[in-house]
Amino acid sequence: MTATNLFQTRPIGADPHAQGRPFRAYTHRDLDRITAIRHLPAEQRFAMKVVSAVLPFRVNEYVIERLIDWSRVPDDPIFQLTFPQIGMLAPEQFERVADLLRRDAGPAELEAVVSGIRHELNPHPAGQRELNVPRLPSGELVTGIQHKYRETLLFFPSQGQTCHAYCSFCFRWAQFIGDKALRMATNEAQGLHAYLRQQRCVTDLLLTGGDPMVMKTRHLEAYLQPLLHRDFEHVQTIRLGTKALSFWPYRFVTDPDADGLLALLERLVAAGKHVAVMAHFNHWRELDTEICEQAIERIRATGAEIRAQGPLLAHINDEPDAWARLWREQVRLGVMPYYMFVERDTGAHHYFKVPLVRAWEIYREAIQQVSGLARSARGPSMSAGPGKLEISGVADIGGEKVFVLRFLQGRNPDWVHRPFFARFDPDATWLDDLKPAFGEREFFYEAQYRERWTG
Ligand SMILES: *Cc1c(COP(=O)(O)O)cnc(C)c1O
């Protein structure tokens, strides 16, 4: 902390670590060293080892001590959100790995089985790797970038390819399992800037990851400070996708380069950029700590906005009241509700999935409880290959029960906000499960999507 702290807001009470604490993470190798889980049944701890041999696991002391209510484990939503659970693998997959661990199989044998299971879990949903990587005029591929929607460019800085903790439902889980070939990162500030210079239609740059807030401030500066040059006037908005407000709010308050980070945000705002922290929240409990409130206040004091988004998940937040309370708390703290997502069809999808009809009911029943300021949350939205699809509702049209859908974002902007219809299916959990209504052969966008984007 510097002597003159421009962003100091108010003293913090109950948090014994309010003056800061060093970051310490635990991964699957450290499960036996986590004191908080030592009292759990041996069988449950063994199950955690099995699941975390396949799916990424990382947690830190703040999440363990301040977010999880251990008296409510295993049902506690933050425990479900971060710790591996037996149901996250299919019984048959679980048994294959459990068997190897029980007989202490060698690393090569384990790796072969684990890798096979990972490939069964649809590691790269929605054609993320192949479909969205752009080229420079020279023909060179710009790695670490996805350009799917005209206005917004996604950038995956290499120093931000991890998170302060991992979500058990992460849709980018395949990036975190050590297979470098599966990563989407880059350390190429130059490539990013060259691409942005020529793409005058891009108004928003969205740094994502992993979590860009894992990066040191000086790395963030190297990417962002150059955008104040007039070559980048068209880039009006800089978005930072992060879960640090949930998993490590100290990043904005007491970490050694927290003040530097806030000063950077302030400079970008002062130079006329809209800076938006795109915070990932799943449960109101994540907002319910002093340090998180402090972090929010300090970010907002720079002139940056905070918008909040997150998926709807079984075992974590599949109740209207949980969402209404989350959105109300956000508005109270000056955070704008943005998207409610449908969990993608990857990783432990079968554990977290919620039928689309239920997702819509939860959204609707939550929205009805809150004021208009919290109704800025849109959804439930499926981020699929062709675009972001909202389930607008269920209707009865001429005697046929249908889902009413529309694009909130589309690969072709012309698809956006045209209502269309799918046959009602109470079990559908993802776009792939839906069939066109009224005897149509395919949805209105499908022929074009096939032709222009999937070859
Ligand atoms: C969601 C998303 C964006 C941002 O879309 P907005 O609706 O502007 O928030 C950009 N690129 C990709 C690939 C996305 O999934």
Short mmCIF file of C-alpha atoms and ligand atoms in Angstrom, two decimals:
data_model
loop_
_atom_site.label_atom_id
_atom_site.label_comp_id
_atom_site.label_asym_id
_atom_site.label_seq_id
_atom_site.Cartn_x
_atom_site.Cartn_y
_atom_site.Cartn_z
CA MET A 1 0.00 0.00 0.00
CA THR A 2 1.23 3.45 -0.79
CA ALA A 3 1.21 6.18 1.84
CA THR A 4 -1.38 8.30 0.08
CA ASN A 5 -4.14 5.99 -0.90
CA LEU A 6 -6.44 7.91 -3.19
CA PHE A 7 -9.06 5.21 -3.14
CA GLN A 8 -9.37 4.62 0.60
CA THR A 9 -13.03 4.47 1.44
CA ARG A 10 -13.84 3.34 4.96
CA PRO A 11 -12.31 1.17 7.65
CA ILE A 12 -13.13 -2.53 7.49
CA GLY A 13 -14.51 -4.27 10.55
CA ALA A 14 -14.81 -8.01 10.90
CA ASP A 15 -12.34 -9.26 8.29
CA PRO A 16 -9.11 -10.21 10.09
CA HIS A 17 -7.40 -9.94 6.71
CA ALA A 18 -8.70 -6.50 5.88
CA GLN A 19 -5.17 -5.17 5.74
CA GLY A 20 -4.35 -7.70 3.07
CA ARG A 21 -3.11 -11.24 2.89
CA PRO A 22 -0.81 -13.07 0.54
CA PHE A 23 -2.54 -15.07 -2.15
CA ARG A 24 -2.39 -18.84 -1.63
CA ALA A 25 -4.05 -21.35 -3.89
CA TYR A 26 -4.66 -25.07 -3.44
CA THR A 27 -4.94 -27.48 -6.38
CA HIS A 28 -5.78 -31.20 -6.62
CA ARG A 29 -2.30 -32.10 -5.36
CA ASP A 30 -2.99 -30.15 -2.14
CA LEU A 31 -6.38 -31.67 -1.24
CA ASP A 32 -4.89 -33.40 1.80
CA ARG A 33 -3.53 -30.10 3.10
CA ILE A 34 -6.87 -28.27 3.18
CA THR A 35 -7.78 -28.26 6.87
CA ALA A 36 -11.40 -27.38 6.24
CA ILE A 37 -12.15 -30.69 4.47
CA ARG A 38 -10.32 -33.00 6.88
CA HIS A 39 -13.51 -33.68 8.84
CA LEU A 40 -15.41 -34.80 5.73
CA PRO A 41 -15.97 -38.56 5.26
CA ALA A 42 -12.97 -40.32 3.69
CA GLU A 43 -15.16 -41.50 0.83
CA GLN A 44 -16.09 -37.95 -0.07
CA ARG A 45 -12.46 -36.84 -0.01
CA PHE A 46 -11.53 -39.75 -2.25
CA ALA A 47 -14.30 -38.72 -4.66
CA MET A 48 -12.79 -35.23 -4.78
CA LYS A 49 -9.45 -36.73 -5.79
CA VAL A 50 -11.08 -38.77 -8.54
CA VAL A 51 -13.02 -35.85 -10.02
CA SER A 52 -10.13 -33.41 -9.76
CA ALA A 53 -7.92 -35.84 -11.65
CA VAL A 54 -10.13 -35.04 -14.66
CA LEU A 55 -11.62 -31.58 -14.14
CA PRO A 56 -9.60 -28.54 -13.02
CA PHE A 57 -9.62 -27.68 -9.31
CA ARG A 58 -8.18 -24.61 -7.63
CA VAL A 59 -9.36 -22.82 -4.56
CA ASN A 60 -7.85 -20.24 -2.21
CA GLU A 61 -7.98 -19.34 1.47
CA TYR A 62 -10.43 -16.48 1.02
CA VAL A 63 -12.96 -18.77 -0.69
CA ILE A 64 -12.46 -21.42 2.00
CA GLU A 65 -12.60 -19.09 4.99
CA ARG A 66 -14.97 -16.29 3.95
CA LEU A 67 -17.30 -17.64 1.25
CA ILE A 68 -18.07 -21.27 2.07
CA ASP A 69 -20.43 -21.95 4.96
CA TRP A 70 -18.93 -25.23 6.19
CA SER A 71 -21.92 -25.98 8.39
CA ARG A 72 -23.95 -26.42 5.19
CA VAL A 73 -21.52 -28.57 3.22
CA PRO A 74 -22.07 -30.37 0.86
CA ASP A 75 -25.16 -28.31 -0.11
CA ASP A 76 -23.47 -24.95 0.35
CA PRO A 77 -23.59 -23.17 -3.05
CA ILE A 78 -20.02 -21.87 -2.88
CA PHE A 79 -18.75 -25.34 -1.95
CA GLN A 80 -20.57 -26.69 -5.01
CA LEU A 81 -19.13 -23.86 -7.07
CA THR A 82 -15.51 -24.61 -6.23
CA PHE A 83 -15.04 -28.14 -4.86
CA PRO A 84 -15.25 -31.31 -7.00
CA GLN A 85 -18.40 -33.37 -6.41
CA ILE A 86 -18.92 -37.03 -7.14
CA GLY A 87 -21.79 -36.38 -9.58
CA MET A 88 -19.63 -34.28 -11.88
CA LEU A 89 -18.45 -37.39 -13.71
CA ALA A 90 -20.72 -40.08 -15.11
CA PRO A 91 -20.66 -43.17 -12.81
CA GLU A 92 -18.79 -45.16 -15.42
CA GLN A 93 -16.16 -42.42 -15.90
CA PHE A 94 -15.83 -42.03 -12.16
CA GLU A 95 -15.23 -45.77 -11.71
CA ARG A 96 -12.57 -45.89 -14.41
CA VAL A 97 -10.50 -43.23 -12.62
CA ALA A 98 -11.34 -44.43 -9.10
CA ASP A 99 -10.06 -47.88 -9.99
CA LEU A 100 -6.72 -46.46 -11.15
CA LEU A 101 -6.31 -44.36 -8.00
CA ARG A 102 -7.23 -47.27 -5.72
CA ARG A 103 -4.51 -49.44 -7.20
CA ASP A 104 -2.02 -46.59 -7.44
CA ALA A 105 -1.62 -46.81 -11.21
CA GLY A 106 1.37 -45.09 -12.81
CA PRO A 107 1.14 -41.58 -14.31
CA ALA A 108 1.16 -42.78 -17.93
CA GLU A 109 -1.78 -45.12 -17.45
CA LEU A 110 -3.71 -42.51 -15.48
CA GLU A 111 -3.02 -39.82 -18.06
CA ALA A 112 -4.29 -41.99 -20.92
CA VAL A 113 -7.60 -42.68 -19.18
CA VAL A 114 -8.05 -39.11 -17.93
CA SER A 115 -7.32 -37.65 -21.33
CA GLY A 116 -9.85 -40.00 -22.93
CA ILE A 117 -12.55 -38.90 -20.47
CA ARG A 118 -11.77 -35.22 -21.07
CA HIS A 119 -12.37 -35.73 -24.76
CA GLU A 120 -15.76 -37.25 -23.94
CA LEU A 121 -16.72 -34.03 -22.16
CA ASN A 122 -16.94 -31.79 -25.26
CA PRO A 123 -13.90 -29.70 -24.29
CA HIS A 124 -14.40 -27.04 -26.97
CA PRO A 125 -18.07 -26.16 -27.23
CA ALA A 126 -19.52 -23.88 -29.93
CA GLY A 127 -16.49 -24.25 -32.22
CA GLN A 128 -14.57 -21.82 -30.05
CA ARG A 129 -11.16 -22.74 -31.31
CA GLU A 130 -11.75 -23.05 -35.03
CA LEU A 131 -14.46 -20.57 -35.90
CA ASN A 132 -13.50 -17.26 -34.36
CA VAL A 133 -9.77 -16.77 -34.85
CA PRO A 134 -9.17 -13.84 -37.21
CA ARG A 135 -6.33 -13.04 -39.63
CA LEU A 136 -4.27 -9.97 -40.34
CA PRO A 137 -4.28 -8.67 -43.96
CA SER A 138 -0.96 -10.52 -44.35
CA GLY A 139 -2.92 -13.76 -43.80
CA GLU A 140 -1.30 -14.34 -40.44
CA LEU A 141 -3.58 -15.83 -37.78
CA VAL A 142 -3.90 -13.63 -34.71
CA THR A 143 -3.79 -16.11 -31.85
CA GLY A 144 -5.39 -15.28 -28.52
CA ILE A 145 -8.21 -13.37 -30.18
CA GLN A 146 -11.81 -14.26 -30.97
CA HIS A 147 -13.85 -12.02 -33.20
CA LYS A 148 -17.36 -13.41 -33.36
CA TYR A 149 -19.64 -10.39 -33.04
CA ARG A 150 -18.89 -7.32 -35.11
CA GLU A 151 -18.59 -4.77 -32.30
CA THR A 152 -16.75 -6.77 -29.67
CA LEU A 153 -13.32 -8.35 -29.79
CA LEU A 154 -12.34 -10.97 -27.22
CA PHE A 155 -8.70 -11.05 -26.17
CA PHE A 156 -7.05 -13.78 -24.05
CA PRO A 157 -3.80 -12.35 -22.66
CA SER A 158 -1.28 -15.11 -21.88
CA GLN A 159 -0.56 -13.78 -18.39
CA GLY A 160 -4.24 -14.07 -17.52
CA GLN A 161 -4.77 -17.73 -18.37
CA THR A 162 -5.60 -18.83 -14.86
CA CYS A 163 -8.01 -17.67 -12.14
CA HIS A 164 -7.83 -17.00 -8.40
CA ALA A 165 -9.97 -20.12 -8.01
CA TYR A 166 -11.72 -22.31 -10.57
CA CYS A 167 -15.46 -22.68 -11.02
CA SER A 168 -16.48 -26.33 -11.04
CA PHE A 169 -18.80 -25.58 -14.00
CA CYS A 170 -16.30 -23.55 -16.06
CA PHE A 171 -17.06 -23.69 -19.80
CA ARG A 172 -13.39 -23.02 -20.57
CA TRP A 173 -12.23 -25.77 -18.24
CA ALA A 174 -10.15 -27.42 -20.98
CA GLN A 175 -7.75 -24.47 -20.86
CA PHE A 176 -6.73 -25.21 -17.31
CA ILE A 177 -5.67 -28.83 -17.48
CA GLY A 178 -2.12 -28.22 -18.51
CA ASP A 179 -2.46 -29.17 -22.16
CA LYS A 180 -0.83 -26.14 -23.75
CA ALA A 181 -2.16 -27.06 -27.18
CA LEU A 182 -5.71 -26.59 -25.86
CA ARG A 183 -5.08 -23.04 -24.66
CA MET A 184 -6.23 -19.95 -26.44
CA ALA A 185 -3.74 -17.50 -25.03
CA THR A 186 -1.31 -15.04 -26.50
CA ASN A 187 1.34 -12.70 -25.20
CA GLU A 188 1.17 -10.70 -28.38
CA ALA A 189 0.18 -7.15 -27.52
CA GLN A 190 1.44 -6.27 -30.99
CA GLY A 191 -0.91 -8.67 -32.75
CA LEU A 192 -3.83 -7.31 -30.76
CA HIS A 193 -3.01 -3.71 -31.53
CA ALA A 194 -2.34 -4.38 -35.22
CA TYR A 195 -5.69 -6.15 -35.56
CA LEU A 196 -7.59 -3.45 -33.69
CA ARG A 197 -6.01 -0.70 -35.79
CA GLN A 198 -7.50 -2.14 -38.98
CA GLN A 199 -10.88 -3.22 -37.52
CA ARG A 200 -12.73 0.09 -37.34
CA CYS A 201 -16.03 -1.65 -36.57
CA VAL A 202 -14.77 -2.84 -33.19
CA THR A 203 -16.10 -0.55 -30.45
CA ASP A 204 -15.51 -2.90 -27.52
CA LEU A 205 -12.42 -4.78 -26.45
CA LEU A 206 -13.14 -7.51 -23.91
CA LEU A 207 -10.17 -8.91 -22.01
CA THR A 208 -10.98 -12.36 -20.78
CA GLY A 209 -9.20 -15.58 -19.87
CA GLY A 210 -8.85 -17.25 -17.41
CA ASP A 211 -9.06 -14.02 -15.53
CA PRO A 212 -7.18 -10.91 -16.66
CA MET A 213 -7.18 -9.68 -13.05
CA VAL A 214 -4.67 -12.42 -12.26
CA MET A 215 -2.20 -10.38 -14.32
CA LYS A 216 0.18 -7.90 -12.79
CA THR A 217 -0.88 -4.31 -13.37
CA ARG A 218 2.19 -3.62 -15.51
CA HIS A 219 1.10 -6.31 -18.01
CA LEU A 220 -2.41 -4.92 -18.17
CA GLU A 221 -0.88 -1.52 -18.79
CA ALA A 222 1.11 -2.83 -21.75
CA TYR A 223 -2.11 -4.00 -23.41
CA LEU A 224 -4.36 -1.12 -22.47
CA GLN A 225 -2.35 2.09 -22.22
CA PRO A 226 -1.55 2.14 -26.00
CA LEU A 227 -5.30 2.21 -26.71
CA LEU A 228 -5.32 5.87 -25.68
CA HIS A 229 -3.54 6.69 -28.96
CA ARG A 230 -5.84 8.23 -31.57
CA ASP A 231 -5.42 5.15 -33.82
CA PHE A 232 -7.82 3.47 -31.39
CA GLU A 233 -10.47 6.15 -31.11
CA HIS A 234 -13.04 3.65 -32.40
CA VAL A 235 -12.42 1.42 -29.37
CA GLN A 236 -14.78 3.20 -26.99
CA THR A 237 -15.19 0.53 -24.37
CA ILE A 238 -12.69 -1.59 -22.51
CA ARG A 239 -14.25 -4.51 -20.72
CA LEU A 240 -12.46 -6.67 -18.17
CA GLY A 241 -14.10 -10.05 -17.64
CA THR A 242 -13.30 -11.24 -14.13
CA LYS A 243 -14.33 -13.28 -11.13
CA ALA A 244 -11.81 -11.57 -8.85
CA LEU A 245 -14.59 -9.68 -7.02
CA SER A 246 -15.83 -13.09 -5.88
CA PHE A 247 -12.65 -15.10 -5.57
CA TRP A 248 -10.05 -12.48 -4.63
CA PRO A 249 -11.38 -8.96 -3.97
CA TYR A 250 -8.03 -8.10 -2.39
CA ARG A 251 -6.83 -7.66 -5.98
CA PHE A 252 -8.56 -4.26 -5.94
CA VAL A 253 -7.91 -3.30 -2.30
CA THR A 254 -4.73 -4.60 -0.66
CA ASP A 255 -2.64 -6.49 -3.25
CA PRO A 256 0.74 -4.78 -3.82
CA ASP A 257 -0.31 -3.40 -7.22
CA ALA A 258 -3.98 -2.75 -6.40
CA ASP A 259 -3.51 1.01 -6.32
CA GLY A 260 -1.65 0.87 -9.63
CA LEU A 261 -4.55 -1.06 -11.16
CA LEU A 262 -7.11 1.49 -10.00
CA ALA A 263 -4.91 4.33 -11.21
CA LEU A 264 -4.80 2.64 -14.65
CA LEU A 265 -8.60 2.34 -14.75
CA GLU A 266 -8.85 5.98 -13.75
CA ARG A 267 -6.50 7.06 -16.54
CA LEU A 268 -8.49 5.13 -19.14
CA VAL A 269 -11.73 6.71 -17.90
CA ALA A 270 -10.19 10.19 -17.82
CA ALA A 271 -9.04 9.74 -21.42
CA GLY A 272 -12.64 9.12 -22.47
CA LYS A 273 -12.90 5.33 -22.53
CA HIS A 274 -15.86 3.53 -21.04
CA VAL A 275 -14.30 1.00 -18.69
CA ALA A 276 -16.56 -1.87 -17.69
CA VAL A 277 -15.60 -4.54 -15.20
CA MET A 278 -17.68 -7.54 -16.33
CA ALA A 279 -17.98 -9.32 -13.01
CA HIS A 280 -18.95 -12.97 -12.81
CA PHE A 281 -21.30 -13.66 -9.88
CA ASN A 282 -23.37 -16.77 -9.22
CA HIS A 283 -24.71 -16.21 -5.74
CA TRP A 284 -25.48 -13.23 -3.51
CA ARG A 285 -23.17 -14.66 -0.86
CA GLU A 286 -20.20 -13.71 -3.04
CA LEU A 287 -21.17 -10.04 -2.58
CA ASP A 288 -21.66 -10.41 1.14
CA THR A 289 -18.16 -9.67 2.47
CA GLU A 290 -16.67 -6.37 3.54
CA ILE A 291 -13.68 -6.81 1.29
CA CYS A 292 -15.89 -7.36 -1.76
CA GLU A 293 -17.92 -4.25 -0.97
CA GLN A 294 -14.71 -2.29 -0.56
CA ALA A 295 -13.41 -3.55 -3.90
CA ILE A 296 -16.65 -2.50 -5.59
CA GLU A 297 -16.49 0.96 -4.07
CA ARG A 298 -12.90 1.45 -5.11
CA ILE A 299 -13.55 0.36 -8.70
CA ARG A 300 -16.56 2.64 -8.97
CA ALA A 301 -14.55 5.54 -7.53
CA THR A 302 -12.33 5.35 -10.65
CA GLY A 303 -15.32 6.04 -12.89
CA ALA A 304 -15.40 2.45 -14.18
CA GLU A 305 -18.74 0.65 -14.29
CA ILE A 306 -19.35 -2.84 -12.98
CA ARG A 307 -21.75 -5.15 -14.81
CA ALA A 308 -22.57 -8.61 -13.56
CA GLN A 309 -23.27 -11.86 -15.37
CA GLY A 310 -23.23 -15.55 -14.68
CA PRO A 311 -24.85 -18.86 -15.52
CA LEU A 312 -27.88 -20.52 -13.98
CA LEU A 313 -26.73 -23.74 -12.32
CA ALA A 314 -28.34 -26.70 -10.61
CA HIS A 315 -26.90 -27.17 -7.07
CA ILE A 316 -25.88 -23.49 -6.92
CA ASN A 317 -28.53 -20.97 -7.89
CA ASP A 318 -31.52 -22.69 -9.53
CA GLU A 319 -34.17 -20.78 -7.57
CA PRO A 320 -35.92 -17.51 -8.42
CA ASP A 321 -35.30 -16.09 -4.93
CA ALA A 322 -31.56 -16.61 -5.21
CA TRP A 323 -31.48 -14.58 -8.44
CA ALA A 324 -33.80 -11.86 -7.16
CA ARG A 325 -31.60 -11.42 -4.11
CA LEU A 326 -28.43 -11.47 -6.21
CA TRP A 327 -29.75 -8.76 -8.55
CA ARG A 328 -31.11 -6.64 -5.67
CA GLU A 329 -27.76 -6.78 -3.89
CA GLN A 330 -25.98 -5.83 -7.10
CA VAL A 331 -28.17 -2.79 -7.65
CA ARG A 332 -27.71 -1.77 -4.02
CA LEU A 333 -23.94 -1.82 -4.50
CA GLY A 334 -24.05 0.00 -7.83
CA VAL A 335 -23.41 -3.10 -9.95
CA MET A 336 -25.56 -3.48 -13.08
CA PRO A 337 -27.15 -6.89 -13.76
CA TYR A 338 -26.25 -7.86 -17.34
CA TYR A 339 -26.74 -11.49 -18.45
CA MET A 340 -28.17 -14.70 -17.03
CA PHE A 341 -26.60 -17.52 -19.03
CA VAL A 342 -27.64 -21.09 -19.64
CA GLU A 343 -24.83 -23.47 -18.66
CA ARG A 344 -22.99 -24.67 -21.77
CA ASP A 345 -22.91 -28.27 -22.94
CA THR A 346 -19.37 -29.04 -21.78
CA GLY A 347 -17.52 -30.49 -18.80
CA ALA A 348 -19.84 -31.35 -15.91
CA HIS A 349 -22.87 -30.06 -17.85
CA HIS A 350 -25.02 -33.04 -16.87
CA TYR A 351 -24.52 -32.09 -13.19
CA PHE A 352 -25.31 -28.38 -13.52
CA LYS A 353 -27.81 -28.32 -16.37
CA VAL A 354 -31.30 -26.89 -15.92
CA PRO A 355 -34.08 -27.56 -18.48
CA LEU A 356 -34.66 -24.50 -20.69
CA VAL A 357 -38.28 -24.27 -19.59
CA ARG A 358 -37.19 -24.18 -15.93
CA ALA A 359 -34.51 -21.60 -16.74
CA TRP A 360 -37.14 -19.35 -18.25
CA GLU A 361 -39.46 -19.84 -15.23
CA ILE A 362 -36.67 -18.97 -12.81
CA TYR A 363 -35.73 -15.89 -14.81
CA ARG A 364 -39.32 -14.73 -15.01
CA GLU A 365 -40.14 -15.35 -11.36
CA ALA A 366 -36.95 -13.54 -10.32
CA ILE A 367 -37.52 -10.56 -12.64
CA GLN A 368 -41.05 -10.15 -11.31
CA GLN A 369 -39.66 -9.62 -7.80
CA VAL A 370 -37.26 -6.78 -8.57
CA SER A 371 -37.45 -3.18 -9.63
CA GLY A 372 -36.82 -2.03 -13.16
CA LEU A 373 -33.20 -1.22 -12.37
CA ALA A 374 -32.49 -4.90 -11.76
CA ARG A 375 -34.39 -5.95 -14.89
CA SER A 376 -31.38 -4.97 -16.97
CA ALA A 377 -30.41 -8.64 -16.61
CA ARG A 378 -31.15 -10.34 -19.94
CA GLY A 379 -31.64 -14.02 -20.44
CA PRO A 380 -31.75 -16.87 -20.03
CA SER A 381 -29.20 -16.75 -22.85
CA MET A 382 -27.40 -19.61 -24.59
CA SER A 383 -23.99 -18.72 -25.97
CA ALA A 384 -23.98 -21.14 -28.90
CA GLY A 385 -22.19 -21.40 -32.24
CA PRO A 386 -24.48 -19.04 -34.21
CA GLY A 387 -24.86 -16.49 -31.41
CA LYS A 388 -26.40 -15.65 -28.08
CA LEU A 389 -29.94 -16.98 -27.99
CA GLU A 390 -32.52 -15.77 -25.52
CA ILE A 391 -35.38 -17.99 -24.40
CA SER A 392 -38.06 -15.31 -24.50
CA GLY A 393 -40.73 -17.65 -23.20
CA VAL A 394 -43.17 -20.45 -23.77
CA ALA A 395 -46.35 -19.74 -25.73
CA ASP A 396 -49.33 -21.49 -27.22
CA ILE A 397 -49.68 -20.51 -30.85
CA GLY A 398 -52.55 -21.90 -32.89
CA GLY A 399 -52.74 -24.94 -30.61
CA GLU A 400 -49.01 -25.72 -30.69
CA LYS A 401 -46.92 -25.24 -27.57
CA VAL A 402 -43.64 -23.56 -28.52
CA PHE A 403 -40.51 -21.91 -27.19
CA VAL A 404 -40.18 -18.32 -28.35
CA LEU A 405 -36.53 -17.50 -29.03
CA ARG A 406 -34.45 -14.66 -30.37
CA PHE A 407 -30.82 -13.77 -30.90
CA LEU A 408 -29.32 -11.18 -28.54
CA GLN A 409 -26.10 -11.45 -30.54
CA GLY A 410 -25.57 -13.14 -33.87
CA ARG A 411 -22.68 -13.93 -36.16
CA ASN A 412 -24.83 -12.10 -38.66
CA PRO A 413 -26.14 -8.94 -36.95
CA ASP A 414 -29.26 -9.19 -39.14
CA TRP A 415 -30.40 -12.26 -37.17
CA VAL A 416 -30.71 -10.25 -33.95
CA HIS A 417 -34.13 -9.63 -32.37
CA ARG A 418 -36.20 -11.66 -34.85
CA PRO A 419 -38.54 -13.87 -32.83
CA PHE A 420 -38.58 -17.53 -33.91
CA PHE A 421 -40.10 -20.70 -32.60
CA ALA A 422 -39.07 -24.17 -31.48
CA ARG A 423 -41.26 -27.13 -30.56
CA PHE A 424 -41.78 -27.21 -26.83
CA ASP A 425 -39.67 -29.87 -25.13
CA PRO A 426 -39.72 -30.07 -21.33
CA ASP A 427 -36.37 -31.88 -21.26
CA ALA A 428 -34.39 -29.65 -23.65
CA THR A 429 -31.35 -28.13 -21.94
CA TRP A 430 -29.47 -26.72 -24.94
CA LEU A 431 -30.01 -25.42 -28.45
CA ASP A 432 -29.04 -28.81 -29.95
CA ASP A 433 -32.11 -30.35 -28.30
CA LEU A 434 -34.52 -27.96 -30.04
CA LYS A 435 -36.48 -28.61 -33.26
CA PRO A 436 -38.27 -25.96 -35.31
CA ALA A 437 -41.99 -25.56 -34.62
CA PHE A 438 -44.86 -25.54 -37.16
CA GLY A 439 -43.32 -28.28 -39.30
CA GLU A 440 -40.41 -26.14 -40.52
CA ARG A 441 -37.34 -28.12 -41.55
CA GLU A 442 -34.80 -25.83 -39.91
CA PHE A 443 -34.46 -22.53 -38.08
CA PHE A 444 -34.30 -19.38 -40.21
CA TYR A 445 -30.57 -18.82 -39.72
CA GLU A 446 -29.31 -22.37 -40.16
CA ALA A 447 -28.69 -22.48 -43.91
CA GLN A 448 -26.65 -19.29 -43.76
CA TYR A 449 -24.77 -20.40 -40.65
CA ARG A 450 -23.78 -23.65 -42.34
CA GLU A 451 -22.71 -21.93 -45.53
CA ARG A 452 -20.79 -19.03 -44.12
CA TRP A 453 -19.32 -20.31 -40.87
CA THR A 454 -19.08 -24.04 -40.60
CA GLY A 455 -17.83 -24.84 -44.11
C1 LIG B 1 -20.93 -12.59 -25.16
C2 LIG B 1 -19.85 -12.43 -26.14
C3 LIG B 1 -19.42 -11.16 -26.50
C4 LIG B 1 -20.02 -9.91 -25.93
O1 LIG B 1 -21.36 -9.77 -26.28
P1 LIG B 1 -22.25 -8.60 -25.67
O2 LIG B 1 -23.65 -8.98 -25.95
O3 LIG B 1 -21.83 -7.34 -26.37
O4 LIG B 1 -21.93 -8.53 -24.21
C5 LIG B 1 -18.42 -11.07 -27.45
N1 LIG B 1 -17.85 -12.17 -28.01
C6 LIG B 1 -18.25 -13.41 -27.67
C7 LIG B 1 -17.60 -14.60 -28.35
C8 LIG B 1 -19.26 -13.59 -26.73
O5 LIG B 1 -19.64 -14.83 -26.40
#
